[in-house]
DNA sequence: ACATTAATTGAGAATGAGTCTCAATTACAA
DNA sequence: TTGTAATTGAGACTCATTCTCAATTAATGT
């Protein structure tokens, strides 16, 4: 199953570095993987508490860093209200369009876009390892409302 | 001249909104426009003090926000150490490649990339107004060192 | 030039995300 | 089970940014 596999990846990653698979890390991993979309550390922490589980804010922050390193989640961006993460396990890489009117977030993927970036990197002698693209503007709904 | 024109744009923008062109705003505008690349609020503030000019941190932050609104500068991104701005006056829109080894920042522009994004927006019924693309990886120099 | 008045300033307090400390706890290999 | 190094968590701390508000000042009209 998905979650089990996520656990395996995390467990292996930890063991490889002499880190320990603690109850707290397990809880945070689980809640993280059950997140469908984007999330922030504080909400995750509150979710854990509401579920009657145990993990401090400090552990949440620390564990999210590790989960980033092992690729199970990604730091999407920093906003004025803090860092936004995204569960990457089972999700494919994609980019975002953000509606500056309603906050709606559209995920999209374009093979052509990826290839083009690759070509642009080559032109600069640059070896790309990742990227973030956020397009801001107005979503379909908000455009209609404006009319 | 360039700076005079920047001043005009800012002055007009302020007047249109019933805001005032104060000495402090003038100083901040000037230092901002003389910035060639990227900068952060604190450095700008220190630069102003070192030049014997007068403007508080509060005013720097407040004025940078206004300069963003009127398009003379842009908030490039938030990092763990704060917000990075960029003087946009006289500069054309471009995107960035960031070397995760040495911190080197490469600016690039691709008409094709812009067109492709436009097309992707259309496909989603999205009206794009701006975007940020940061490609992370290893610059030419750092790739050689690795060898 | 002068008065009027609302916008602006700045010192320092407040906020808030994230990190750090360190004594107590715990995972885990032998 | 034991030994030991990794981990935890409460709260102190950091640091960027925003807020407060009394004093100052830009802009407008006379
Ligand atoms: Mn996403
Ligand atoms: Mn740039
Ligand atoms: Zn919208
Ligand atoms: Zn480099």
Short mmCIF file of C-alpha atoms (C1' of nucleotides) and ligand atoms in Angstrom, two decimals:
data_model
loop_
_atom_site.label_atom_id
_atom_site.label_comp_id
_atom_site.label_asym_id
_atom_site.label_seq_id
_atom_site.Cartn_x
_atom_site.Cartn_y
_atom_site.Cartn_z
CA UNK A 1 0.00 0.00 0.00
CA UNK A 2 0.96 3.61 -0.37
CA UNK A 3 1.46 4.58 3.23
CA UNK A 4 3.37 1.46 4.03
CA UNK A 5 5.70 2.21 1.18
CA UNK A 6 6.20 5.79 2.36
CA UNK A 7 7.10 4.41 5.75
CA UNK A 8 9.60 2.08 4.19
CA UNK A 9 11.29 4.88 2.29
CA UNK A 10 11.48 7.01 5.41
CA UNK A 11 12.68 4.13 7.56
CA UNK A 12 15.42 3.25 5.12
CA UNK A 13 16.49 6.85 4.83
CA UNK A 14 16.73 7.15 8.60
CA UNK A 15 18.61 3.94 9.10
CA UNK A 16 21.12 4.83 6.40
CA UNK A 17 22.08 7.88 8.44
CA UNK A 18 22.00 6.37 11.89
CA UNK A 19 18.79 8.23 12.72
CA UNK A 20 15.96 6.65 14.68
CA UNK A 21 12.41 5.89 13.74
CA UNK A 22 10.66 7.38 16.73
CA UNK A 23 6.97 7.44 17.57
CA UNK A 24 6.91 11.17 16.93
CA UNK A 25 8.45 10.82 13.50
CA UNK A 26 6.03 8.09 12.69
CA UNK A 27 3.06 10.26 13.62
CA UNK A 28 4.36 13.18 11.61
CA UNK A 29 5.07 11.01 8.60
CA UNK A 30 1.59 9.53 8.74
CA UNK A 31 -0.18 12.89 8.97
CA UNK A 32 2.04 14.26 6.26
CA UNK A 33 1.26 11.45 3.85
CA UNK A 34 -2.46 11.72 4.52
CA UNK A 35 -2.33 15.35 3.45
CA UNK A 36 -3.73 15.55 -0.03
CA UNK A 37 -2.54 19.00 -1.02
CA UNK A 38 -0.36 21.71 0.40
CA UNK A 39 0.11 22.28 4.09
CA UNK A 40 2.02 24.30 6.63
CA UNK A 41 3.82 23.16 9.79
CA UNK A 42 1.43 24.80 12.24
CA UNK A 43 -1.69 23.22 10.72
CA UNK A 44 0.01 19.87 10.70
CA UNK A 45 0.90 20.31 14.36
CA UNK A 46 -2.68 21.24 15.26
CA UNK A 47 -4.00 18.30 13.26
CA UNK A 48 -1.78 16.00 15.25
CA UNK A 49 -2.93 17.42 18.54
CA UNK A 50 -6.60 17.25 17.55
CA UNK A 51 -6.12 13.61 16.68
CA UNK A 52 -4.89 13.05 20.22
CA UNK A 53 -1.44 12.17 18.97
CA UNK A 54 1.82 13.38 20.44
CA UNK A 55 4.54 15.46 18.77
CA UNK A 56 5.85 18.87 19.67
CA UNK A 57 6.17 21.82 17.35
CA UNK A 58 9.94 21.42 17.50
CA UNK A 59 9.66 17.83 16.34
CA UNK A 60 7.29 18.79 13.56
CA UNK A 61 9.77 21.32 12.20
CA UNK A 62 12.68 18.97 12.61
CA UNK A 63 10.91 16.07 10.95
CA UNK A 64 9.61 18.11 8.04
CA UNK A 65 13.22 18.99 7.25
CA UNK A 66 14.17 15.34 7.16
CA UNK A 67 11.15 14.46 5.03
CA UNK A 68 12.27 17.11 2.58
CA UNK A 69 15.75 15.66 2.41
CA UNK A 70 14.41 12.24 1.61
CA UNK A 71 12.05 13.62 -1.02
CA UNK A 72 8.75 12.54 0.49
CA UNK A 73 7.69 16.18 0.77
CA UNK A 74 8.78 19.43 -0.81
CA UNK A 75 9.09 22.99 0.39
CA UNK A 76 6.88 24.72 -2.16
CA UNK A 77 7.54 28.29 -1.09
CA UNK A 78 7.77 30.82 1.68
CA UNK A 79 4.93 33.26 2.15
CA UNK A 80 4.38 36.08 4.61
CA UNK A 81 2.61 33.52 6.79
CA UNK A 82 5.29 30.87 6.71
CA UNK A 83 6.47 27.92 4.68
CA UNK A 84 4.19 25.87 2.46
CA UNK A 85 4.98 22.19 2.04
CA UNK A 86 3.53 19.59 -0.26
CA UNK A 87 3.23 15.85 0.01
CA UNK A 88 5.19 14.46 -2.92
CA UNK A 89 4.69 10.77 -2.31
CA UNK A 90 2.54 9.43 -5.12
CA UNK A 91 2.36 12.89 -6.68
CA UNK A 92 4.32 13.73 -9.78
CA UNK A 93 6.28 16.92 -10.18
CA UNK A 94 4.13 19.86 -11.27
CA UNK A 95 3.99 23.63 -11.21
CA UNK A 96 1.38 26.08 -9.94
CA UNK A 97 -0.92 28.85 -11.00
CA UNK A 98 -2.15 30.96 -8.10
CA UNK A 99 -5.27 33.11 -8.32
CA UNK A 100 -4.51 36.43 -6.65
CA UNK A 101 -8.24 37.04 -6.22
CA UNK A 102 -9.56 33.89 -4.54
CA UNK A 103 -6.39 32.04 -3.64
CA UNK A 104 -7.32 29.07 -5.81
CA UNK A 105 -4.29 26.97 -6.69
CA UNK A 106 -4.11 25.17 -10.00
CA UNK A 107 -1.59 22.41 -10.49
CA UNK A 108 -0.31 21.70 -13.96
CA UNK A 109 2.41 19.82 -15.75
CA UNK A 110 3.90 20.32 -19.16
CA UNK A 111 6.47 18.05 -20.66
CA UNK A 112 7.27 20.78 -23.14
CA UNK A 113 7.95 23.23 -20.34
CA UNK A 114 10.29 20.79 -18.65
CA UNK A 115 12.18 20.15 -21.86
CA UNK A 116 12.49 23.83 -22.59
CA UNK A 117 13.95 24.51 -19.16
CA UNK A 118 16.41 21.71 -19.69
CA UNK A 119 17.50 23.30 -22.96
CA UNK A 120 17.83 26.71 -21.34
CA UNK A 121 20.03 25.24 -18.62
CA UNK A 122 22.27 23.59 -21.17
CA UNK A 123 22.71 26.92 -22.92
CA UNK A 124 24.08 28.36 -19.65
CA UNK A 125 26.25 25.41 -18.78
CA UNK A 126 23.95 24.91 -15.82
CA UNK A 127 23.00 21.54 -14.39
CA UNK A 128 19.43 21.86 -13.15
CA UNK A 129 18.29 19.74 -10.22
CA UNK A 130 14.90 21.26 -9.60
CA UNK A 131 12.76 24.31 -10.07
CA UNK A 132 9.79 26.27 -8.85
CA UNK A 133 7.40 28.03 -11.16
CA UNK A 134 4.45 29.99 -9.86
CA UNK A 135 2.25 31.84 -12.30
CA UNK A 136 0.05 34.47 -10.68
CA UNK A 137 -3.16 35.83 -12.14
CA UNK A 138 -6.92 35.28 -12.25
CA UNK A 139 -8.59 31.92 -12.41
CA UNK A 140 -11.49 31.11 -14.71
CA UNK A 141 -14.14 31.75 -12.05
CA UNK A 142 -12.73 35.06 -10.95
CA UNK A 143 -12.47 36.24 -14.56
CA UNK A 144 -16.16 35.55 -15.04
CA UNK A 145 -17.11 37.40 -11.86
CA UNK A 146 -15.27 40.45 -13.10
CA UNK A 147 -17.32 40.64 -16.27
CA UNK B 1 18.17 60.40 -17.60
CA UNK B 2 17.25 57.13 -15.98
CA UNK B 3 17.04 58.17 -12.38
CA UNK B 4 15.10 61.30 -13.17
CA UNK B 5 12.59 59.18 -15.00
CA UNK B 6 12.29 56.74 -12.12
CA UNK B 7 11.61 59.69 -9.87
CA UNK B 8 8.90 60.87 -12.21
CA UNK B 9 7.19 57.50 -12.23
CA UNK B 10 7.30 57.32 -8.45
CA UNK B 11 6.14 60.92 -8.04
CA UNK B 12 3.20 60.41 -10.34
CA UNK B 13 2.26 57.18 -8.62
CA UNK B 14 2.30 58.88 -5.24
CA UNK B 15 0.33 61.91 -6.33
CA UNK B 16 -2.32 59.74 -7.95
CA UNK B 17 -3.01 58.22 -4.56
CA UNK B 18 -2.75 61.32 -2.41
CA UNK B 19 0.58 60.13 -1.00
CA UNK B 20 3.48 62.48 -0.37
CA UNK B 21 6.93 62.59 -1.88
CA UNK B 22 8.96 62.88 1.30
CA UNK B 23 12.71 63.24 1.75
CA UNK B 24 12.84 59.73 3.14
CA UNK B 25 11.03 58.24 0.17
CA UNK B 26 13.30 60.15 -2.15
CA UNK B 27 16.39 58.76 -0.46
CA UNK B 28 15.06 55.23 -0.55
CA UNK B 29 14.05 55.52 -4.19
CA UNK B 30 17.48 56.82 -5.11
CA UNK B 31 19.38 54.06 -3.30
CA UNK B 32 17.02 51.49 -4.72
CA UNK B 33 17.52 52.61 -8.29
CA UNK B 34 21.29 52.72 -7.87
CA UNK B 35 21.19 49.06 -6.87
CA UNK B 36 22.35 47.06 -9.84
CA UNK B 37 21.21 43.62 -8.80
CA UNK B 38 19.24 42.05 -6.02
CA UNK B 39 19.05 43.51 -2.54
CA UNK B 40 17.39 43.13 0.82
CA UNK B 41 15.80 45.77 3.06
CA UNK B 42 18.41 45.65 5.80
CA UNK B 43 21.36 46.17 3.45
CA UNK B 44 19.55 49.03 1.82
CA UNK B 45 18.95 50.55 5.22
CA UNK B 46 22.61 50.22 6.18
CA UNK B 47 23.69 51.67 2.86
CA UNK B 48 21.53 54.69 3.52
CA UNK B 49 22.99 55.18 6.98
CA UNK B 50 26.55 54.79 5.74
CA UNK B 51 25.89 57.44 3.13
CA UNK B 52 24.90 59.77 5.94
CA UNK B 53 21.34 59.89 4.71
CA UNK B 54 18.24 59.64 6.86
CA UNK B 55 15.48 57.03 6.76
CA UNK B 56 14.36 54.58 9.40
CA UNK B 57 13.96 50.87 8.98
CA UNK B 58 10.21 51.32 9.22
CA UNK B 59 10.28 53.77 6.33
CA UNK B 60 12.47 51.49 4.28
CA UNK B 61 10.01 48.64 4.64
CA UNK B 62 7.03 50.88 3.99
CA UNK B 63 8.59 52.47 0.94
CA UNK B 64 9.73 49.20 -0.59
CA UNK B 65 6.12 48.06 -0.51
CA UNK B 66 5.03 51.14 -2.42
CA UNK B 67 7.85 50.76 -4.92
CA UNK B 68 6.64 47.23 -5.53
CA UNK B 69 3.11 48.40 -6.16
CA UNK B 70 4.27 50.89 -8.73
CA UNK B 71 6.47 48.33 -10.44
CA UNK B 72 9.84 50.01 -9.95
CA UNK B 73 11.04 47.05 -7.93
CA UNK B 74 9.95 43.46 -7.48
CA UNK B 75 9.87 41.05 -4.60
CA UNK B 76 11.94 38.24 -6.06
CA UNK B 77 11.46 35.75 -3.24
CA UNK B 78 11.50 35.05 0.45
CA UNK B 79 14.44 33.18 1.91
CA UNK B 80 15.24 32.02 5.42
CA UNK B 81 17.08 35.33 5.83
CA UNK B 82 14.34 37.60 4.56
CA UNK B 83 12.94 39.07 1.40
CA UNK B 84 14.99 39.64 -1.74
CA UNK B 85 14.04 42.56 -3.96
CA UNK B 86 15.23 43.56 -7.38
CA UNK B 87 15.41 46.91 -9.09
CA UNK B 88 13.21 46.57 -12.16
CA UNK B 89 13.65 50.05 -13.61
CA UNK B 90 15.52 49.71 -16.87
CA UNK B 91 15.70 45.96 -16.42
CA UNK B 92 13.55 43.67 -18.47
CA UNK B 93 11.65 40.77 -17.01
CA UNK B 94 13.77 37.67 -16.58
CA UNK B 95 13.99 34.48 -14.58
CA UNK B 96 16.73 32.97 -12.44
CA UNK B 97 18.99 30.00 -12.08
CA UNK B 98 20.45 29.63 -8.59
CA UNK B 99 23.59 27.61 -7.92
CA UNK B 100 23.01 25.65 -4.73
CA UNK B 101 26.77 25.27 -4.32
CA UNK B 102 28.16 28.78 -4.58
CA UNK B 103 25.03 30.91 -4.54
CA UNK B 104 25.75 32.33 -7.97
CA UNK B 105 22.63 33.75 -9.58
CA UNK B 106 22.18 33.60 -13.34
CA UNK B 107 19.58 35.76 -15.02
CA UNK B 108 18.05 34.61 -18.25
CA UNK B 109 15.17 35.36 -20.55
CA UNK B 110 13.44 33.21 -23.10
CA UNK B 111 10.72 34.46 -25.37
CA UNK B 112 9.79 30.87 -26.04
CA UNK B 113 9.37 30.21 -22.34
CA UNK B 114 7.10 33.22 -21.97
CA UNK B 115 4.97 32.15 -24.91
CA UNK B 116 4.69 28.63 -23.62
CA UNK B 117 3.51 29.83 -20.24
CA UNK B 118 0.94 32.00 -21.95
CA UNK B 119 -0.33 29.00 -23.84
CA UNK B 120 -0.50 26.89 -20.68
CA UNK B 121 -2.52 29.61 -18.97
CA UNK B 122 -4.98 29.76 -21.83
CA UNK B 123 -5.46 26.01 -21.60
CA UNK B 124 -6.56 26.48 -17.95
CA UNK B 125 -8.73 29.51 -18.57
CA UNK B 126 -6.24 31.38 -16.45
CA UNK B 127 -5.27 35.00 -17.02
CA UNK B 128 -1.61 35.28 -16.06
CA UNK B 129 -0.31 38.58 -14.72
CA UNK B 130 3.16 37.54 -13.65
CA UNK B 131 5.32 34.64 -12.64
CA UNK B 132 8.42 33.52 -10.80
CA UNK B 133 10.67 30.79 -12.04
CA UNK B 134 13.73 29.71 -10.14
CA UNK B 135 15.79 26.84 -11.42
CA UNK B 136 18.15 25.35 -8.86
CA UNK B 137 21.27 23.37 -9.64
CA UNK B 138 25.00 23.70 -10.28
CA UNK B 139 26.60 26.48 -12.26
CA UNK B 140 29.31 25.93 -14.85
CA UNK B 141 32.15 26.69 -12.42
CA UNK B 142 30.87 24.42 -9.68
CA UNK B 143 30.37 21.60 -12.13
CA UNK B 144 34.02 21.84 -13.15
CA UNK B 145 35.21 21.86 -9.56
CA UNK B 146 33.30 18.66 -8.93
CA UNK B 147 35.14 16.77 -11.66
"C1'" DA C 1 4.61 83.53 2.76
"C1'" DC C 2 1.38 81.34 6.18
"C1'" DA C 3 -2.01 78.52 8.02
"C1'" DT C 4 -4.39 74.20 7.84
"C1'" DT C 5 -4.51 69.49 7.94
"C1'" DA C 6 -3.93 64.90 6.79
"C1'" DA C 7 0.03 62.03 5.62
"C1'" DT C 8 4.42 60.57 7.36
"C1'" DT C 9 8.10 59.58 10.32
"C1'" DG C 10 10.85 56.95 13.79
"C1'" DA C 11 11.99 54.78 18.22
"C1'" DG C 12 10.92 51.10 20.20
"C1'" DA C 13 7.35 47.65 21.38
"C1'" DA C 14 4.97 43.78 19.49
"C1'" DT C 15 4.34 39.80 16.51
"C1'" DG C 16 5.24 35.40 14.70
"C1'" DA C 17 7.80 31.72 12.27
"C1'" DG C 18 11.41 29.06 13.10
"C1'" DT C 19 15.57 27.54 15.85
"C1'" DC C 20 18.04 26.41 19.94
"C1'" DT C 21 18.93 24.58 24.73
"C1'" DC C 22 19.43 20.95 27.73
"C1'" DA C 23 17.69 17.75 31.12
"C1'" DA C 24 14.86 13.78 30.72
"C1'" DT C 25 13.55 10.06 27.74
"C1'" DT C 26 14.00 6.44 24.36
"C1'" DA C 27 15.44 3.59 20.22
"C1'" DC C 28 18.20 0.06 19.15
"C1'" DA C 29 22.31 -2.81 18.68
"C1'" DA C 30 24.89 -6.06 21.21
"C1'" DT D 1 18.78 -6.28 29.70
"C1'" DT D 2 22.20 -2.79 29.20
"C1'" DG D 3 24.83 0.92 27.38
"C1'" DT D 4 24.76 4.82 24.85
"C1'" DA D 5 23.98 8.06 21.52
"C1'" DA D 6 19.93 10.03 19.35
"C1'" DT D 7 15.65 12.35 20.34
"C1'" DT D 8 12.20 14.87 22.58
"C1'" DG D 9 9.69 19.06 24.36
"C1'" DA D 10 8.90 23.27 27.03
"C1'" DG D 11 10.08 27.40 26.65
"C1'" DA D 12 13.77 30.76 25.79
"C1'" DC D 13 15.61 32.96 21.94
"C1'" DT D 14 16.38 35.05 17.19
"C1'" DC D 15 15.37 37.87 13.69
"C1'" DA D 16 12.51 39.86 9.92
"C1'" DT D 17 8.71 42.54 9.66
"C1'" DT D 18 4.77 45.19 11.36
"C1'" DC D 19 2.62 48.18 14.58
"C1'" DT D 20 1.95 52.29 17.72
"C1'" DC D 21 1.47 56.95 18.39
"C1'" DA D 22 3.29 61.48 19.50
"C1'" DA D 23 5.94 64.69 16.89
"C1'" DT D 24 6.94 66.34 12.31
"C1'" DT D 25 6.14 67.74 7.64
"C1'" DA D 26 4.39 67.96 2.66
"C1'" DA D 27 1.03 69.84 0.00
"C1'" DT D 28 -2.86 72.71 -0.81
"C1'" DG D 29 -5.33 76.95 -0.72
"C1'" DT D 30 -5.43 81.69 0.86
MN1 LIG E 1 1.08 21.33 -5.79
MN1 LIG E 2 17.26 39.18 -11.37
ZN1 LIG E 3 -9.81 32.94 -8.48
ZN1 LIG E 4 28.07 27.59 -8.45
#
